[in-house]
């Protein structure tokens, strides 16, 4: 994303940091359509610590490691698109990475989306 966007934290309904969203620098105005996350891919469970992006202040953590597993079972991360609908057409608003446990707790629904 470089200088074209910024990373912002994503929180659960309880206010726990569970992921990062990389916002695009918008070139078109926002529409009033509904928004939703679309699952694109997944990094599976790991035994190695995942290094997040860096900022001028130091490393940025993907999620709060006190609440979400960083290794072993259920330590995966999902890659998402944030899209906004304008009738039958969707526009990409951002990309995001979210801890698998937070994604599953959000109870995602299976839906066909043509990209």
Coordinates of N, CA and C in Angstrom, one line a residue:
X1 N 0.8 -1.2 0.0 CA 0.0 0.0 0.0 C 0.9 1.3 0.0
X2 N 2.0 1.2 0.6 CA 3.0 2.3 0.6 C 2.3 3.6 1.0
X3 N 2.6 4.7 0.3 CA 2.1 6.0 0.7 C 0.7 6.2 0.2
X4 N 0.1 5.3 -0.5 CA -1.2 5.4 -1.1 C -2.3 5.1 -0.1
X5 N -2.0 4.6 1.1 CA -3.1 4.3 2.0 C -2.5 4.2 3.4
X6 N -3.3 3.8 4.4 CA -2.9 3.6 5.7 C -3.4 2.4 6.4
X7 N -2.7 1.8 7.3 CA -3.2 0.7 8.1 C -3.9 1.1 9.3
X8 N -5.1 0.6 9.6 CA -5.8 0.8 10.8 C -6.2 -0.5 11.4
X9 N -6.3 -0.4 12.7 CA -6.7 -1.6 13.5 C -8.2 -2.0 13.4
X10 N -8.5 -3.3 13.4 CA -9.9 -3.7 13.4 C -10.1 -4.3 14.8
X11 N -11.3 -4.1 15.4 CA -11.6 -4.6 16.7 C -12.8 -5.4 16.7
X12 N -12.9 -6.4 17.6 CA -14.1 -7.2 17.8 C -15.2 -6.3 18.4
X13 N -16.4 -6.8 18.5 CA -17.5 -6.0 19.2 C -17.1 -5.7 20.6
X14 N -16.2 -6.5 21.2 CA -15.8 -6.3 22.6 C -14.6 -5.3 22.7
X15 N -14.1 -4.8 21.6 CA -13.1 -3.8 21.5 C -11.7 -4.4 21.6
X16 N -11.5 -5.7 21.2 CA -10.2 -6.4 21.2 C -9.6 -6.3 19.8
X17 N -8.4 -5.9 19.7 CA -7.7 -5.8 18.4 C -7.5 -7.1 17.8
X18 N -8.1 -7.3 16.5 CA -8.1 -8.6 15.9 C -7.6 -8.6 14.5
X19 N -7.2 -7.5 14.0 CA -6.7 -7.5 12.6 C -6.3 -6.1 12.1
X20 N -5.9 -6.0 10.9 CA -5.5 -4.7 10.3 C -6.2 -4.6 8.9
X21 N -6.6 -3.3 8.7 CA -7.2 -3.0 7.4 C -6.4 -1.9 6.7
X22 N -6.1 -2.1 5.5 CA -5.2 -1.2 4.7 C -6.1 -0.4 3.8
X23 N -6.4 0.8 4.1 CA -7.3 1.7 3.4 C -6.7 2.2 2.2
X24 N -7.4 2.2 1.1 CA -7.0 2.8 -0.2 C -7.2 4.3 -0.2
X25 N -6.4 5.0 -0.9 CA -6.6 6.4 -1.1 C -7.7 6.5 -2.2
X26 N -8.8 7.0 -1.8 CA -10.0 6.9 -2.7 C -9.8 7.9 -3.9
X27 N -10.2 7.5 -5.1 CA -10.1 8.4 -6.2 C -11.5 8.7 -6.7
X28 N -12.5 8.0 -6.1 CA -13.9 8.2 -6.5 C -14.7 8.4 -5.2
X29 N -15.7 9.2 -5.2 CA -16.5 9.4 -3.9 C -17.2 8.1 -3.5
X30 N -17.4 8.1 -2.1 CA -18.1 6.9 -1.6 C -19.6 7.0 -2.0
X31 N -20.1 5.8 -2.2 CA -21.5 5.7 -2.5 C -22.3 5.3 -1.2
X32 N -23.6 5.2 -1.3 CA -24.3 4.9 -0.1 C -24.7 3.4 0.1
X33 N -24.1 2.6 -0.8 CA -24.4 1.2 -0.8 C -23.9 0.4 0.5
X34 N -24.4 -0.8 0.7 CA -23.9 -1.6 1.8 C -22.5 -2.0 1.6
X35 N -21.8 -2.3 2.7 CA -20.4 -2.8 2.7 C -20.3 -4.1 3.3
X36 N -19.4 -4.9 2.9 CA -19.1 -6.2 3.5 C -17.7 -6.7 3.2
X37 N -17.2 -7.6 4.1 CA -15.9 -8.3 3.9 C -16.1 -9.5 3.0
X38 N -15.2 -9.8 2.1 CA -15.2 -11.0 1.3 C -13.9 -11.7 1.6
X39 N -14.0 -13.0 1.9 CA -12.8 -13.8 2.1 C -12.1 -14.1 0.8
X40 N -10.8 -13.8 0.7 CA -10.0 -14.1 -0.5 C -9.1 -15.3 -0.3
X41 N -8.4 -15.4 0.8 CA -7.5 -16.5 1.0 C -7.2 -16.6 2.5
X42 N -6.4 -17.6 2.9 CA -6.1 -17.8 4.3 C -4.6 -18.3 4.5
X43 N -4.0 -17.7 5.5 CA -2.7 -18.3 6.0 C -3.1 -19.3 7.1
X44 N -2.7 -20.5 7.0 CA -3.1 -21.5 7.9 C -2.4 -21.4 9.3
X45 N -2.6 -22.3 10.2 CA -2.0 -22.3 11.5 C -0.4 -22.3 11.3
X46 N 0.3 -21.8 12.3 CA 1.7 -21.8 12.3 C 2.3 -22.0 13.6
X47 N 3.6 -22.3 13.7 CA 4.3 -22.4 14.9 C 5.3 -21.2 15.0
X48 N 5.3 -20.4 14.0 CA 6.3 -19.2 13.9 C 5.5 -17.9 14.1
X49 N 6.1 -17.0 14.8 CA 5.5 -15.7 15.0 C 5.4 -14.9 13.7
X50 N 4.2 -14.4 13.4 CA 4.0 -13.6 12.2 C 4.4 -12.2 12.5
X51 N 5.3 -11.7 11.7 CA 5.8 -10.3 11.9 C 4.8 -9.4 11.1
X52 N 4.3 -8.4 11.7 CA 3.3 -7.5 11.1 C 4.1 -6.4 10.4
X53 N 3.4 -5.5 9.7 CA 4.1 -4.4 9.1 C 4.8 -3.5 10.1
X54 N 5.7 -2.6 9.6 CA 6.4 -1.7 10.5 C 5.9 -0.3 10.3
X55 N 6.0 0.5 11.4 CA 5.7 1.9 11.3 C 6.9 2.7 11.8
X56 N 6.8 4.0 11.8 CA 7.9 4.8 12.3 C 8.1 4.5 13.8
X57 N 7.1 4.1 14.5 CA 7.1 3.8 15.9 C 7.6 2.3 16.2
X58 N 7.7 1.5 15.2 CA 8.1 0.1 15.4 C 7.1 -0.8 14.8
X59 N 7.2 -2.1 15.2 CA 6.3 -3.1 14.6 C 4.8 -2.9 14.9
X60 N 4.0 -3.2 14.0 CA 2.5 -3.1 14.2 C 2.0 -4.6 14.3
X61 N 1.3 -4.9 15.4 CA 0.8 -6.2 15.6 C -0.5 -6.5 14.9
X62 N -0.6 -7.7 14.3 CA -1.8 -8.0 13.5 C -3.0 -8.1 14.5
X63 N -2.8 -8.6 15.7 CA -3.9 -8.8 16.6 C -3.3 -8.8 18.1
X64 N -4.2 -8.8 19.0 CA -3.9 -8.8 20.4 C -3.6 -10.3 20.8
X65 N -2.3 -10.6 21.1 CA -1.8 -11.9 21.3 C -2.3 -12.5 22.7
X66 N -2.8 -11.6 23.5 CA -3.4 -12.1 24.8 C -4.7 -12.8 24.6
X67 N -5.4 -12.4 23.5 CA -6.8 -13.0 23.3 C -6.8 -14.0 22.1
X68 N -5.9 -13.8 21.2 CA -5.9 -14.7 20.0 C -4.6 -15.4 19.9
X69 N -4.7 -16.7 19.5 CA -3.5 -17.6 19.4 C -2.6 -17.1 18.3
X70 N -1.3 -17.0 18.7 CA -0.3 -16.6 17.6 C 0.4 -17.8 17.1
X71 N 0.2 -19.0 17.7 CA 0.8 -20.2 17.1 C 0.0 -21.4 17.5
X72 N 0.2 -22.5 16.7 CA -0.5 -23.7 17.0 C -1.9 -23.7 16.4
X73 N -2.8 -24.5 16.9 CA -4.1 -24.6 16.4 C -4.9 -23.3 16.5
X74 N -5.7 -23.0 15.5 CA -6.4 -21.7 15.4 C -5.6 -20.5 15.5
X75 N -4.4 -20.5 14.8 CA -3.6 -19.3 14.8 C -3.5 -18.7 13.4
X76 N -4.4 -19.1 12.5 CA -4.5 -18.6 11.1 C -4.9 -17.2 11.0
X77 N -4.6 -16.6 9.8 CA -5.0 -15.3 9.5 C -5.7 -15.4 8.1
X78 N -6.8 -14.6 8.0 CA -7.6 -14.6 6.7 C -7.3 -13.3 6.0
X79 N -7.2 -13.3 4.7 CA -7.1 -12.1 3.8 C -8.5 -11.8 3.3
X80 N -8.9 -10.5 3.4 CA -10.2 -10.1 3.1 C -10.2 -8.9 2.2
X81 N -11.3 -8.7 1.4 CA -11.5 -7.4 0.7 C -12.7 -6.8 1.4
X82 N -12.7 -5.5 1.6 CA -13.8 -4.7 2.0 C -14.4 -4.1 0.8
X83 N -15.7 -4.5 0.5 CA -16.3 -4.0 -0.8 C -17.6 -3.2 -0.4
X84 N -17.9 -2.3 -1.3 CA -19.2 -1.5 -1.1 C -20.0 -1.7 -2.4
X85 N -21.3 -2.1 -2.2 CA -22.2 -2.4 -3.3 C -22.9 -1.2 -3.8
X86 N -23.0 -1.1 -5.1 CA -23.8 -0.1 -5.8 C -24.7 -0.9 -6.7
X87 N -25.9 -1.3 -6.2 CA -26.8 -2.2 -6.9 C -26.1 -3.6 -7.1
X88 N -25.8 -4.0 -8.3 CA -25.2 -5.3 -8.6 C -23.7 -5.3 -8.7
X89 N -23.1 -4.1 -8.6 CA -21.6 -3.9 -8.8 C -21.0 -3.5 -7.5
X90 N -19.8 -4.1 -7.2 CA -19.1 -3.8 -5.9 C -17.8 -3.1 -6.2
X91 N -17.4 -2.2 -5.4 CA -16.2 -1.5 -5.5 C -15.3 -1.9 -4.3
X92 N -14.0 -2.2 -4.6 CA -13.1 -2.5 -3.5 C -12.8 -1.2 -2.7
X93 N -12.9 -1.3 -1.4 CA -12.6 -0.1 -0.5 C -11.3 -0.3 0.2
X94 N -11.0 -1.5 0.6 CA -9.8 -1.8 1.4 C -9.5 -3.3 1.3
X95 N -8.3 -3.6 1.7 CA -7.9 -5.0 2.0 C -7.7 -5.1 3.5
X96 N -7.8 -6.3 4.0 CA -7.7 -6.5 5.5 C -7.1 -7.9 5.8
X97 N -6.5 -8.0 6.9 CA -6.0 -9.3 7.5 C -6.6 -9.4 8.9
X98 N -7.3 -10.5 9.1 CA -8.0 -10.7 10.4 C -7.6 -12.1 10.9
X99 N -7.6 -12.2 12.3 CA -7.3 -13.5 12.9 C -8.5 -14.4 12.6
X100 N -8.2 -15.7 12.4 CA -9.2 -16.6 12.0 C -10.3 -16.8 13.1
X101 N -9.9 -16.7 14.3 CA -10.9 -16.8 15.4 C -11.9 -15.7 15.4
X102 N -11.4 -14.5 15.1 CA -12.3 -13.3 15.0 C -13.2 -13.5 13.8
X103 N -12.7 -14.0 12.7 CA -13.5 -14.2 11.5 C -14.6 -15.2 11.7
X104 N -14.3 -16.3 12.4 CA -15.3 -17.3 12.6 C -16.3 -16.8 13.6
X105 N -15.9 -16.0 14.6 CA -16.8 -15.5 15.6 C -17.8 -14.5 15.0
X106 N -17.4 -13.9 13.8 CA -18.3 -13.0 13.1 C -19.4 -13.8 12.3
X107 N -19.3 -15.1 12.3 CA -20.3 -16.0 11.7 C -20.5 -15.6 10.2
X108 N -19.4 -15.7 9.4 CA -19.5 -15.3 8.0 C -20.5 -16.2 7.2
X109 N -21.2 -15.7 6.2 CA -22.1 -16.5 5.5 C -21.6 -16.7 4.1
X110 N -21.8 -17.9 3.6 CA -21.4 -18.3 2.3 C -22.3 -17.6 1.2
X111 N -21.6 -16.9 0.3 CA -22.4 -16.2 -0.7 C -21.5 -16.1 -2.0
X112 N -22.1 -16.2 -3.1 CA -21.4 -16.2 -4.4 C -21.2 -14.7 -4.7
X113 N -20.0 -14.3 -4.9 CA -19.6 -12.9 -5.4 C -18.8 -13.0 -6.6
X114 N -19.2 -12.4 -7.7 CA -18.4 -12.4 -8.9 C -17.5 -11.2 -8.9
X115 N -16.2 -11.5 -9.0 CA -15.2 -10.4 -8.9 C -14.7 -10.1 -10.3

